[in-house]
Coordinates of C-alpha atoms in Angstrom, one line a residue:
Chain A
M701 CA -11.9 -1.0 30.8
T702 CA -9.1 1.2 29.4
P703 CA -6.6 2.3 31.9
L704 CA -6.7 6.0 32.9
T705 CA -3.1 6.5 31.6
Y706 CA -4.5 5.3 28.2
S707 CA -3.2 7.5 25.4
A708 CA -4.1 6.9 21.8
V709 CA -1.4 9.5 20.6
A710 CA 1.3 7.4 22.6
Q711 CA 0.4 4.3 21.0
Y712 CA 0.3 6.0 17.3
K713 CA 3.7 7.3 18.0
R714 CA 5.0 3.8 19.1
L715 CA 3.3 2.5 15.8
S716 CA 5.1 5.2 13.8
R717 CA 8.4 4.4 15.5
K718 CA 8.0 0.9 14.7
R719 CA 7.4 1.6 11.0
F720 CA 10.4 4.0 11.0
I721 CA 12.6 1.3 12.4
I722 CA 11.3 -1.1 9.7
I723 CA 12.2 1.5 7.0
L724 CA 15.6 2.0 8.4
S725 CA 16.2 -1.8 8.3
L726 CA 15.2 -1.8 4.6
F727 CA 17.6 0.9 4.1
F728 CA 20.4 -0.9 5.7
S729 CA 19.5 -4.1 4.0
L730 CA 19.6 -2.3 0.7
I731 CA 23.2 -0.8 1.5
L732 CA 24.4 -4.6 2.3
A733 CA 22.8 -5.8 -1.0
F734 CA 24.4 -3.0 -2.9
M735 CA 27.9 -3.8 -1.7
A736 CA 27.2 -7.6 -2.3
S737 CA 26.2 -6.7 -5.8
L738 CA 29.6 -4.9 -6.3
C739 CA 31.5 -7.9 -5.1
T740 CA 29.7 -10.7 -7.1
G741 CA 30.1 -11.8 -10.5
S742 CA 32.5 -13.5 -12.9
A743 CA 35.4 -11.9 -11.2
H744 CA 35.1 -11.7 -7.3
V745 CA 35.9 -8.5 -5.8
P746 CA 36.6 -8.6 -2.0
P747 CA 34.3 -6.3 -0.1
L748 CA 37.1 -4.1 1.4
K749 CA 38.7 -3.7 -2.0
A750 CA 35.3 -2.7 -3.4
I751 CA 35.0 0.0 -0.8
A752 CA 38.5 1.1 -1.5
T753 CA 38.0 1.4 -5.1
L754 CA 34.9 3.4 -4.6
L755 CA 37.0 5.8 -2.5
G756 CA 39.4 6.1 -5.1
R757 CA 42.2 4.1 -3.1
E758 CA 42.4 1.0 -5.2
S759 CA 43.1 0.7 -8.8
D760 CA 43.1 -3.1 -9.6
F761 CA 39.3 -3.2 -9.8
D762 CA 38.8 0.3 -11.2
T763 CA 37.3 -0.7 -14.5
I764 CA 35.2 -3.6 -13.3
I765 CA 33.7 -1.5 -10.4
W766 CA 33.4 1.9 -12.1
E767 CA 32.2 0.9 -15.5
I768 CA 30.4 -2.3 -15.0
R769 CA 29.2 -3.0 -11.6
L770 CA 28.6 0.5 -10.1
P771 CA 26.3 1.5 -12.8
R772 CA 24.5 -1.8 -12.9
A773 CA 24.0 -1.8 -9.0
L774 CA 22.8 1.9 -9.1
V775 CA 20.4 1.2 -12.0
A776 CA 19.0 -1.8 -10.1
V777 CA 18.5 0.5 -7.0
F778 CA 16.7 3.3 -8.8
A779 CA 14.9 1.1 -11.3
G780 CA 13.6 -1.1 -8.5
A781 CA 12.5 1.9 -6.4
G782 CA 10.9 3.6 -9.4
L783 CA 8.8 0.5 -10.4
A784 CA 7.7 0.1 -6.9
L785 CA 6.6 3.6 -6.4
A786 CA 4.9 3.5 -9.8
G787 CA 3.0 0.3 -8.6
A788 CA 2.2 1.7 -5.1
V789 CA 0.6 5.0 -6.4
T790 CA -1.2 3.2 -9.2
Q791 CA -2.8 0.8 -6.6
A792 CA -3.8 3.8 -4.5
S793 CA -5.1 5.8 -7.6
V794 CA -7.3 3.2 -8.9
R795 CA -8.1 1.8 -5.5
N796 CA -7.3 -1.6 -6.6
P797 CA -4.7 -4.1 -5.4
M798 CA -4.4 -5.8 -8.7
A799 CA -3.4 -2.7 -10.7
S800 CA 0.1 -1.8 -11.7
P801 CA 1.7 0.3 -14.6
F802 CA 1.9 -3.1 -16.3
T803 CA -1.8 -3.7 -16.1
L804 CA -2.4 -0.3 -17.7
G805 CA -0.6 -1.3 -20.9
I806 CA 2.5 0.7 -20.3
S807 CA 4.8 -2.3 -20.8
S808 CA 3.1 -3.7 -23.8
A809 CA 3.2 -0.3 -25.5
S810 CA 6.9 0.0 -24.6
G811 CA 7.6 -3.5 -25.9
F812 CA 5.8 -2.8 -29.2
G813 CA 7.8 0.4 -29.5
A814 CA 11.2 -1.6 -29.1
A815 CA 9.9 -4.3 -31.5
L816 CA 9.0 -1.8 -34.1
A817 CA 12.4 -0.2 -33.9
I818 CA 14.1 -3.5 -34.1
V819 CA 12.2 -4.6 -37.2
L820 CA 12.7 -1.2 -38.9
G821 CA 16.5 -1.8 -38.3
A822 CA 17.2 0.9 -35.6
G823 CA 19.6 -1.3 -33.8
R824 CA 22.4 -3.4 -34.8
F825 CA 22.4 -6.9 -33.8
I826 CA 25.4 -8.9 -32.5
R827 CA 25.5 -12.5 -31.6
T828 CA 27.3 -13.1 -28.1
Y829 CA 29.6 -15.8 -27.4
L830 CA 26.8 -17.4 -25.2
G831 CA 24.7 -17.8 -28.2
G832 CA 22.3 -15.0 -27.2
V833 CA 21.5 -12.0 -29.2
T834 CA 22.2 -8.5 -28.0
V835 CA 21.4 -5.1 -29.6
S836 CA 24.4 -2.8 -29.7
S837 CA 22.9 0.3 -30.6
Y838 CA 20.2 1.2 -28.3
F839 CA 19.4 4.8 -28.8
L840 CA 16.5 4.8 -31.4
L841 CA 15.1 1.7 -29.7
I842 CA 14.9 3.5 -26.3
I843 CA 13.3 6.5 -27.9
S844 CA 10.8 4.4 -29.8
S845 CA 10.0 2.3 -26.8
F846 CA 9.5 5.6 -24.7
L847 CA 7.4 7.3 -27.3
F848 CA 5.1 4.3 -27.4
S849 CA 4.7 4.2 -23.7
L850 CA 3.9 7.8 -23.6
L851 CA 1.2 7.1 -26.3
A852 CA -0.4 4.4 -24.1
T853 CA -0.3 7.0 -21.1
F854 CA -2.0 9.7 -23.2
I855 CA -4.7 7.3 -24.5
I856 CA -5.6 6.5 -20.9
F857 CA -5.3 10.2 -20.0
F858 CA -7.6 11.4 -22.7
L859 CA -10.1 8.5 -22.5
A860 CA -10.2 9.1 -18.7
R861 CA -10.6 12.8 -19.0
F862 CA -13.3 12.3 -21.7
K863 CA -15.2 9.6 -19.9
G864 CA -14.3 10.6 -16.2
A865 CA -11.4 9.3 -14.4
T866 CA -13.1 6.4 -12.4
P867 CA -11.0 3.3 -11.4
E868 CA -13.0 1.1 -13.8
T869 CA -12.4 3.3 -16.9
I870 CA -8.8 3.5 -16.1
V871 CA -8.3 -0.1 -15.6
L872 CA -10.6 -1.3 -18.6
T873 CA -8.8 1.2 -20.8
G874 CA -5.4 -0.2 -19.7
I875 CA -6.3 -3.7 -20.5
A876 CA -7.7 -2.7 -23.9
I877 CA -4.4 -1.0 -24.6
S878 CA -2.3 -3.9 -23.3
F879 CA -4.0 -6.3 -25.8
L880 CA -3.9 -3.8 -28.6
F881 CA -0.1 -3.5 -28.2
S882 CA 0.5 -7.2 -27.8
A883 CA -1.2 -7.8 -30.8
L884 CA 1.0 -5.3 -32.6
T885 CA 4.1 -6.7 -31.3
S886 CA 3.1 -10.3 -32.4
F887 CA 2.4 -8.8 -35.8
T888 CA 6.0 -7.3 -36.1
Q889 CA 7.3 -10.6 -34.8
Y890 CA 5.3 -12.7 -37.4
F891 CA 6.9 -10.6 -40.3
G892 CA 10.4 -10.1 -38.7
T893 CA 13.4 -12.1 -39.6
T894 CA 14.5 -14.7 -37.3
E895 CA 17.3 -12.5 -36.1
Q896 CA 14.9 -9.6 -35.3
V897 CA 12.5 -11.9 -33.6
A898 CA 15.4 -13.2 -31.4
S899 CA 16.3 -9.6 -30.6
I900 CA 12.6 -8.6 -29.8
V901 CA 12.4 -11.7 -27.4
F902 CA 15.7 -10.8 -25.8
W903 CA 14.6 -7.2 -25.3
L904 CA 11.4 -8.2 -23.9
F905 CA 13.2 -10.0 -21.0
G906 CA 14.1 -7.2 -18.9
S907 CA 17.8 -7.3 -18.2
L908 CA 20.3 -5.1 -16.3
S909 CA 23.0 -6.0 -18.7
K910 CA 21.7 -2.9 -20.5
A911 CA 22.6 -0.7 -17.7
S912 CA 24.9 2.1 -18.3
W913 CA 25.6 5.6 -16.7
N914 CA 23.3 7.2 -19.4
A915 CA 20.6 4.8 -18.1
F916 CA 21.4 5.5 -14.5
W917 CA 21.0 9.3 -14.8
A918 CA 17.7 9.0 -16.7
I919 CA 16.3 6.5 -14.3
F920 CA 17.7 8.2 -11.2
S921 CA 16.1 11.5 -12.1
V922 CA 12.6 10.2 -12.8
S923 CA 12.6 8.0 -9.9
V924 CA 13.8 10.7 -7.4
V925 CA 11.5 13.3 -8.8
A926 CA 8.6 10.8 -8.5
L927 CA 9.4 9.6 -4.9
A928 CA 9.5 13.4 -3.9
I929 CA 6.1 14.2 -5.5
F930 CA 4.2 10.9 -4.5
W931 CA 5.6 11.4 -1.0
R932 CA 4.1 15.0 -0.8
W933 CA 0.8 13.5 -1.9
S934 CA 0.9 10.8 0.9
Y935 CA -2.2 12.1 2.9
K936 CA -4.1 12.6 -0.3
Y937 CA -3.6 8.9 -1.2
N938 CA -4.7 8.0 2.3
A939 CA -8.0 9.9 1.8
L940 CA -8.4 8.4 -1.6
L941 CA -8.1 4.8 -0.1
L942 CA -11.2 5.6 2.1
D943 CA -13.6 6.9 -0.4
D944 CA -13.8 9.3 -3.5
E945 CA -16.6 11.4 -2.1
F946 CA -14.9 11.5 1.3
A947 CA -11.6 12.5 -0.2
R948 CA -13.6 15.4 -2.1
N949 CA -14.8 16.6 1.1
L950 CA -11.3 16.7 2.4
G951 CA -10.3 19.1 -0.3
V952 CA -8.8 16.4 -2.6
N953 CA -10.0 16.2 -6.4
P954 CA -10.0 12.4 -6.8
E955 CA -10.0 12.8 -10.7
T956 CA -7.2 15.2 -10.8
L957 CA -5.0 13.2 -8.3
R958 CA -5.7 10.1 -10.1
L959 CA -4.7 11.5 -13.5
A960 CA -1.6 13.3 -12.3
S961 CA -0.6 10.1 -10.4
M962 CA -1.1 7.7 -13.3
V963 CA 0.8 10.1 -15.8
L964 CA 3.7 10.4 -13.5
A965 CA 3.7 6.6 -12.7
S966 CA 3.6 5.9 -16.4
L967 CA 6.5 8.1 -17.1
V968 CA 8.7 6.5 -14.5
T969 CA 7.7 3.1 -15.7
A970 CA 8.2 4.0 -19.5
T971 CA 11.8 5.5 -18.6
I972 CA 12.7 2.3 -16.8
V973 CA 11.4 0.0 -19.3
S974 CA 12.8 1.7 -22.4
F975 CA 16.1 1.4 -21.0
L976 CA 16.1 -2.1 -19.3
G977 CA 13.2 -3.9 -21.1
I978 CA 10.3 -5.5 -19.2
I979 CA 10.9 -6.2 -15.6
A980 CA 7.7 -7.8 -14.4
F981 CA 6.4 -8.1 -10.9
V982 CA 8.3 -5.5 -9.0
C983 CA 5.8 -2.9 -9.3
L984 CA 3.1 -5.4 -8.3
A985 CA 4.8 -7.2 -5.5
A986 CA 7.0 -4.6 -3.9
P987 CA 4.1 -2.4 -2.8
H988 CA 2.0 -5.3 -1.4
I989 CA 5.2 -6.6 0.5
A990 CA 5.6 -2.9 1.9
R991 CA 2.0 -2.7 2.8
M992 CA 2.0 -5.8 4.7
I993 CA 5.0 -4.7 6.8
V994 CA 4.3 -1.1 7.3
G995 CA 0.5 -0.8 6.5
S996 CA -1.3 1.6 4.1
E997 CA -0.3 4.8 5.6
H998 CA 1.3 6.4 2.6
R999 CA 3.9 8.4 4.3
Y1000 CA 5.4 5.1 5.3
L1001 CA 4.2 2.9 2.5
I1002 CA 5.8 5.0 -0.3
P1003 CA 9.3 5.2 1.0
A1004 CA 8.9 1.5 2.2
S1005 CA 7.7 0.3 -1.3
A1006 CA 10.5 2.1 -3.0
L1007 CA 13.1 0.4 -0.5
V1008 CA 11.3 -3.1 -1.1
G1009 CA 11.5 -2.6 -4.8
A1010 CA 15.2 -1.6 -4.8
N1011 CA 16.0 -4.5 -2.5
I1012 CA 14.1 -7.0 -4.7
L1013 CA 15.9 -5.8 -8.0
V1014 CA 19.4 -5.6 -6.5
L1015 CA 19.0 -9.2 -5.1
S1016 CA 17.5 -10.5 -8.1
D1017 CA 20.4 -9.1 -10.1
I1018 CA 22.7 -10.8 -7.6
A1019 CA 20.9 -14.1 -8.1
S1020 CA 20.8 -13.7 -11.9
R1021 CA 24.6 -13.6 -11.9
M1022 CA 25.2 -16.4 -9.4
L1023 CA 22.5 -19.1 -10.5
L1024 CA 24.2 -20.4 -13.6
P1025 CA 27.6 -18.7 -14.2
P1026 CA 28.8 -17.7 -16.6
V1027 CA 25.2 -17.1 -17.9
I1028 CA 23.6 -14.0 -16.6
I1029 CA 19.8 -14.9 -16.5
P1030 CA 17.8 -11.8 -17.5
V1031 CA 16.8 -10.2 -14.2
G1032 CA 13.0 -9.9 -15.4
I1033 CA 12.8 -13.6 -15.0
I1034 CA 14.3 -13.8 -11.6
T1035 CA 12.2 -11.0 -10.1
S1036 CA 9.1 -13.0 -10.9
F1037 CA 10.8 -16.2 -9.6
L1038 CA 11.9 -14.6 -6.4
G1039 CA 9.1 -12.2 -5.8
A1040 CA 6.2 -14.5 -6.4
P1041 CA 6.9 -16.9 -3.5
V1042 CA 7.7 -14.0 -1.1
L1043 CA 4.3 -12.6 -2.1
L1044 CA 2.5 -15.8 -1.7
Y1045 CA 4.1 -16.4 1.6
L1046 CA 2.9 -13.1 2.9
I1047 CA -0.6 -13.6 1.6
L1048 CA -1.0 -17.1 3.0
G1049 CA 0.6 -16.1 6.3
K1050 CA -1.2 -12.9 6.6
K1051 CA -3.0 -12.3 9.9
R1052 CA -5.2 -9.6 8.5
H1053 CA -7.4 -8.8 5.6
W1054 CA -5.7 -5.9 3.9
Y1055 CA -8.2 -5.3 1.2
Chain B
M740 CA -31.7 32.8 16.4
L741 CA -28.3 31.5 15.7
E742 CA -27.7 31.4 12.0
G743 CA -26.3 27.9 10.8
L744 CA -26.8 26.7 7.1
K745 CA -29.2 28.8 5.0
I746 CA -30.1 27.5 1.5
E747 CA -31.8 30.0 -0.9
N748 CA -33.6 28.9 -4.2
L749 CA -31.1 26.3 -4.8
S750 CA -31.3 24.3 -8.3
A751 CA -28.7 21.7 -9.2
G752 CA -28.4 18.5 -11.3
Y753 CA -26.0 16.3 -13.2
G754 CA -25.6 16.7 -16.9
N755 CA -28.9 18.0 -18.4
R756 CA -30.8 16.2 -15.6
E757 CA -32.1 18.7 -13.0
I758 CA -32.6 17.1 -9.7
L759 CA -33.0 20.0 -7.1
K760 CA -35.6 22.6 -8.1
D761 CA -35.7 25.9 -6.2
V762 CA -35.0 24.5 -2.7
S763 CA -34.8 26.8 0.3
L764 CA -34.4 25.7 3.9
E765 CA -32.6 26.5 7.0
A766 CA -30.5 24.4 9.4
P767 CA -30.1 26.4 12.5
E768 CA -27.3 25.8 15.0
G769 CA -27.9 23.3 17.7
E770 CA -30.7 21.5 15.7
L771 CA -31.0 18.3 13.9
V772 CA -32.6 18.6 10.6
F773 CA -33.8 15.3 9.0
L774 CA -34.3 15.1 5.2
L775 CA -37.1 12.7 4.4
G776 CA -38.5 11.5 1.1
P777 CA -38.7 8.7 -1.4
N778 CA -35.6 7.5 -3.4
G779 CA -34.6 10.0 -6.0
A780 CA -36.1 12.9 -4.3
G781 CA -32.8 14.7 -4.1
K782 CA -31.7 14.3 -0.6
S783 CA -28.2 13.2 -1.4
T784 CA -27.8 15.7 -4.1
L785 CA -28.8 18.5 -1.6
L786 CA -26.1 17.2 0.8
K787 CA -23.5 17.3 -2.0
C788 CA -24.4 20.8 -2.8
A789 CA -24.0 21.8 0.8
A790 CA -20.7 20.0 1.2
G791 CA -19.4 22.0 -1.9
L792 CA -19.0 18.7 -4.0
L793 CA -21.6 19.8 -6.5
R794 CA -21.8 23.2 -8.0
P795 CA -25.3 24.5 -7.8
R796 CA -27.1 25.8 -11.1
S797 CA -28.6 28.7 -9.4
G798 CA -29.2 29.9 -5.8
R799 CA -27.1 30.5 -2.8
L800 CA -25.9 28.4 0.3
L801 CA -25.0 30.7 3.2
L802 CA -22.9 29.2 6.2
R803 CA -23.1 31.5 9.2
G804 CA -24.3 34.2 6.8
R805 CA -21.4 33.7 4.3
D806 CA -21.8 32.4 0.7
I807 CA -19.9 29.0 0.5
R808 CA -18.6 30.0 -2.8
E809 CA -16.4 32.6 -1.1
A810 CA -14.6 29.9 0.9
S811 CA -11.5 28.1 -0.3
S812 CA -11.9 24.4 -0.7
R813 CA -9.5 23.9 2.4
E814 CA -11.5 26.3 4.5
L815 CA -14.8 24.7 3.3
S816 CA -13.3 21.3 4.1
R817 CA -12.5 22.4 7.6
L818 CA -16.1 23.8 8.2
V819 CA -18.1 21.0 6.6
G820 CA -18.1 17.4 7.9
Y821 CA -19.7 15.4 5.1
V822 CA -20.2 11.5 5.4
P823 CA -21.3 9.9 2.2
Q824 CA -23.9 7.1 2.1
S825 CA -21.5 4.3 2.0
M826 CA -17.7 4.4 2.2
R827 CA -15.9 1.5 0.6
P828 CA -12.3 1.8 1.8
A829 CA -9.9 0.1 -0.7
F830 CA -7.2 -0.9 1.7
S831 CA -7.5 -1.3 5.4
T832 CA -5.8 1.0 8.1
T833 CA -6.3 1.5 11.8
V834 CA -9.1 3.4 13.2
F835 CA -6.8 6.0 14.6
E836 CA -5.2 6.7 11.3
A837 CA -8.5 6.6 9.4
I838 CA -9.7 9.4 11.8
L839 CA -6.5 11.2 11.5
T840 CA -6.7 11.3 7.8
S841 CA -9.7 13.4 8.0
R842 CA -7.7 16.2 9.5
L843 CA -6.3 16.5 5.9
P844 CA -7.5 20.2 5.6
Y845 CA -5.2 21.0 8.6
I846 CA -2.2 18.9 7.4
S847 CA 0.7 20.2 5.4
W848 CA 3.4 17.6 5.4
G849 CA 2.4 15.5 8.3
P850 CA 0.2 15.5 11.2
S851 CA 0.9 18.1 14.0
K852 CA 0.6 17.6 17.7
A853 CA -2.9 19.3 17.5
D854 CA -4.0 17.0 14.8
L855 CA -2.9 14.1 16.9
E856 CA -4.5 15.4 20.2
R857 CA -7.7 16.3 18.3
T858 CA -7.9 12.6 17.1
E859 CA -7.5 11.3 20.5
E860 CA -10.2 13.8 21.8
V861 CA -12.7 12.6 19.2
I862 CA -11.9 9.0 20.1
R863 CA -12.6 9.6 23.7
E864 CA -15.8 11.6 22.8
L865 CA -17.3 8.8 21.0
G866 CA -15.9 6.0 23.3
L867 CA -13.8 4.4 20.6
E868 CA -10.7 3.9 22.9
E869 CA -10.9 0.1 22.6
L870 CA -11.1 0.3 18.8
A871 CA -8.4 2.8 18.2
F872 CA -5.8 0.5 16.8
R873 CA -8.0 -2.1 15.4
Y874 CA -8.1 -2.3 11.6
I875 CA -11.3 -0.8 10.0
N876 CA -12.3 -3.8 8.0
E877 CA -12.6 -5.8 11.3
L878 CA -15.2 -3.5 12.9
S879 CA -19.0 -4.2 12.9
G880 CA -21.4 -2.0 11.1
G881 CA -22.2 -0.1 14.3
E882 CA -18.4 0.4 15.3
W883 CA -17.7 1.6 11.8
Q884 CA -20.6 4.0 11.8
K885 CA -19.0 5.6 15.0
V886 CA -15.7 5.8 13.3
V887 CA -17.2 7.4 10.2
L888 CA -18.9 10.0 12.6
A889 CA -15.6 10.7 14.2
M890 CA -14.0 11.2 10.8
A891 CA -16.6 13.9 10.3
L892 CA -16.1 15.5 13.8
V893 CA -12.4 15.4 13.8
K894 CA -12.3 18.4 11.5
E895 CA -14.0 20.6 14.1
P896 CA -16.8 21.4 11.6
I897 CA -19.7 23.7 12.2
L898 CA -21.9 21.9 9.8
L899 CA -22.4 18.2 9.7
L900 CA -23.9 16.4 6.6
L901 CA -24.7 12.7 7.0
D902 CA -26.1 10.7 4.4
E903 CA -28.2 7.9 5.8
P904 CA -26.0 7.3 8.9
T905 CA -28.0 4.7 10.5
S906 CA -29.1 2.5 7.5
N907 CA -26.9 -0.5 8.4
L908 CA -27.4 -0.3 12.3
D909 CA -29.6 -2.5 14.4
L910 CA -31.9 -0.6 16.9
K911 CA -29.6 -0.3 19.8
H912 CA -26.7 1.2 17.6
Q913 CA -29.2 3.4 15.8
V914 CA -30.3 4.9 19.2
E915 CA -26.8 5.1 20.5
A916 CA -25.5 6.8 17.3
M917 CA -28.5 9.3 17.3
R918 CA -27.9 10.2 21.1
I919 CA -24.1 10.9 20.5
L920 CA -25.2 13.0 17.4
R921 CA -27.8 14.9 19.3
D922 CA -25.6 15.6 22.2
L923 CA -22.7 16.8 20.1
V924 CA -24.9 19.0 18.0
K925 CA -26.6 20.7 21.1
G926 CA -23.3 20.7 23.1
K927 CA -21.3 22.2 20.3
S928 CA -24.0 24.3 18.6
L929 CA -23.3 22.5 15.2
S930 CA -25.8 22.5 12.4
A931 CA -26.7 19.0 11.3
V932 CA -28.6 17.7 8.1
I933 CA -29.2 14.2 8.0
T934 CA -31.0 12.0 5.5
T935 CA -32.9 8.8 6.3
H936 CA -35.5 6.6 5.2
D937 CA -36.5 5.8 8.8
I938 CA -39.4 8.1 9.6
N939 CA -39.9 6.7 13.0
L940 CA -36.2 7.5 13.9
A941 CA -36.6 11.0 12.4
S942 CA -39.8 11.8 14.3
K943 CA -38.0 10.9 17.5
Y944 CA -34.7 12.8 17.2
A945 CA -35.4 15.6 14.6
D946 CA -35.9 19.2 15.6
I947 CA -37.0 20.0 12.1
I948 CA -38.3 17.5 9.4
V949 CA -37.9 18.5 5.7
L950 CA -40.0 16.4 3.4
M951 CA -38.7 16.2 -0.2
K952 CA -40.5 15.0 -3.3
N953 CA -39.2 15.2 -7.0
G954 CA -36.5 17.6 -6.1
R955 CA -38.6 20.1 -4.3
I956 CA -39.4 20.7 -0.7
H957 CA -42.9 19.3 0.0
A958 CA -43.1 20.6 3.7
I959 CA -41.1 21.6 6.6
G960 CA -41.8 21.6 10.3
E961 CA -41.6 20.0 13.6
P962 CA -42.2 16.1 13.5
H963 CA -45.4 16.1 15.5
R964 CA -47.1 18.8 13.5
L965 CA -45.8 17.8 10.2
L966 CA -46.2 14.0 10.1
D967 CA -49.7 13.0 9.6
G968 CA -51.1 10.4 7.3
E969 CA -52.2 12.7 4.5
T970 CA -48.7 14.4 4.3
I971 CA -47.0 11.1 4.2
R972 CA -49.3 9.7 1.7
E973 CA -48.6 12.7 -0.7
V974 CA -45.0 12.3 -0.3
Y975 CA -44.4 8.5 -0.4
G976 CA -47.7 7.5 -2.2
V977 CA -48.3 5.0 0.5
K978 CA -51.4 5.0 3.0
V979 CA -50.2 5.0 6.6
E980 CA -51.4 5.0 9.9
V981 CA -49.9 7.6 12.4
I982 CA -50.0 6.5 16.0
R983 CA -49.3 9.3 18.4
G984 CA -48.1 8.3 21.8
A985 CA -45.1 9.4 23.9
S986 CA -43.6 9.4 20.6
L987 CA -44.9 9.2 17.0
F988 CA -45.2 5.9 15.1
V989 CA -45.8 5.5 11.5
S990 CA -47.0 2.3 10.1
P991 CA -48.4 1.2 6.7
A992 CA -52.2 1.0 6.9

């Protein structure tokens, strides 16, 4: 028997408080990771000096902190958060745990945009002393990559609009787009020069070495706007997770919510990917990790996903600089390397069926 | 008589397929109206129209004398508790939160104190206290059906529309669900329209039975007067034997 003092409301509040504390811990963990990111690298910066530099009281490390490490760490925070947010709402929108903006073809479209720009000579290519190839002029490449991501988004948008925005049509359209642009990328690689192919391959590895203040402002703006909008729609996602028709009875239009969410998630992904290249797995793994620690209530899941994504990317970036110095491993490789075992551990150790 | 839901000359369909043809019926407050009829007769379509999910081609739906087209979607959502035939949640959550989600038409940023208290009240009404913080994918069919009912009731609707609410339930849970439903509908003077394929269940609990066939209403009436071998044969195309005892029993002949 339930005791007379039983109160579901009190228990719900305890649950909410627990989730709030988890989110707060993720936030503090992110601050620590962020500071660590400022301190690690080829030149070690002591933590106190790093803080002093940020406050403008130390000049020895001005250049390294303000021009290199701070934009890089900030880009990692907001790119990680943005990718995770895009993943979380894509999973909710198409009601499928395997969906992410990447499975919708956004990344392959973006990759093709970049490859095309490189082959058409949009960037200049420079061999670095480590033997890698880097592209020095990014502007046209970023534009091209972004435009092709938008194209993929609009193909999904119009097909879904025309054929009805069911989860199945959206996912299948995404897969088709993904294959189409992969084929086009292979085509450009086949006909490109060796150097161009090297540049394309290098670009396809997502890397934070491309981070700049410009990248930061672009990624920061879209991620923050997306966070605000997605968070506002939390309860609509909660309803959509239960059932389409049921959500409709609650005053939510599933098709409109789905399309608006997908377009916004695609824009966020397109912006991030066009600046940094393809950083896989964050948008798939981060929402799942968040879901396993705070549940599927989107008022908590959305901020938690963003924080988990930011943590993953900042920590991966630190790892990418520490594993094989002085080589900086592209962070896209590390995120999968680091994220996959964490996700597998959570899935294998799970006490509940989440899906 | 109290006015609940009144449907006048309703026609509706999908694409160029017309499913409902000139349907008129009333679901007075405090009475359980059961929709019976073969698959494809238009029962679910009728519920969707009444829930405002499908726009009628012609005809009117009046809820307490007011045309539902005049109500905003938020308002309509508060007035009508609709439970689709089968809900397939994509991700799991707790029972309490699933029910709370249904308060959406009252929620702006987050649930208010009233939303939480109403959720707890419904949990008590349906005896779900033990399940409140279980995950919805860990429930049995009978438990889930009660949760679904709670999701409809938490909105404090004046009209309940339930699409085959007892299809997955064993006899004990069917009876339990129907008793809860009847007490709520009588106690709170709700209108309720329920579809089912179970003629015996309908004859036991219905105040009014509506027999549908090919998108039209074949007959309306009280169970004992309406259900006879001839009428059932006309609607379902099956010869049956109707046994009249303390309650009515229909069995294929």
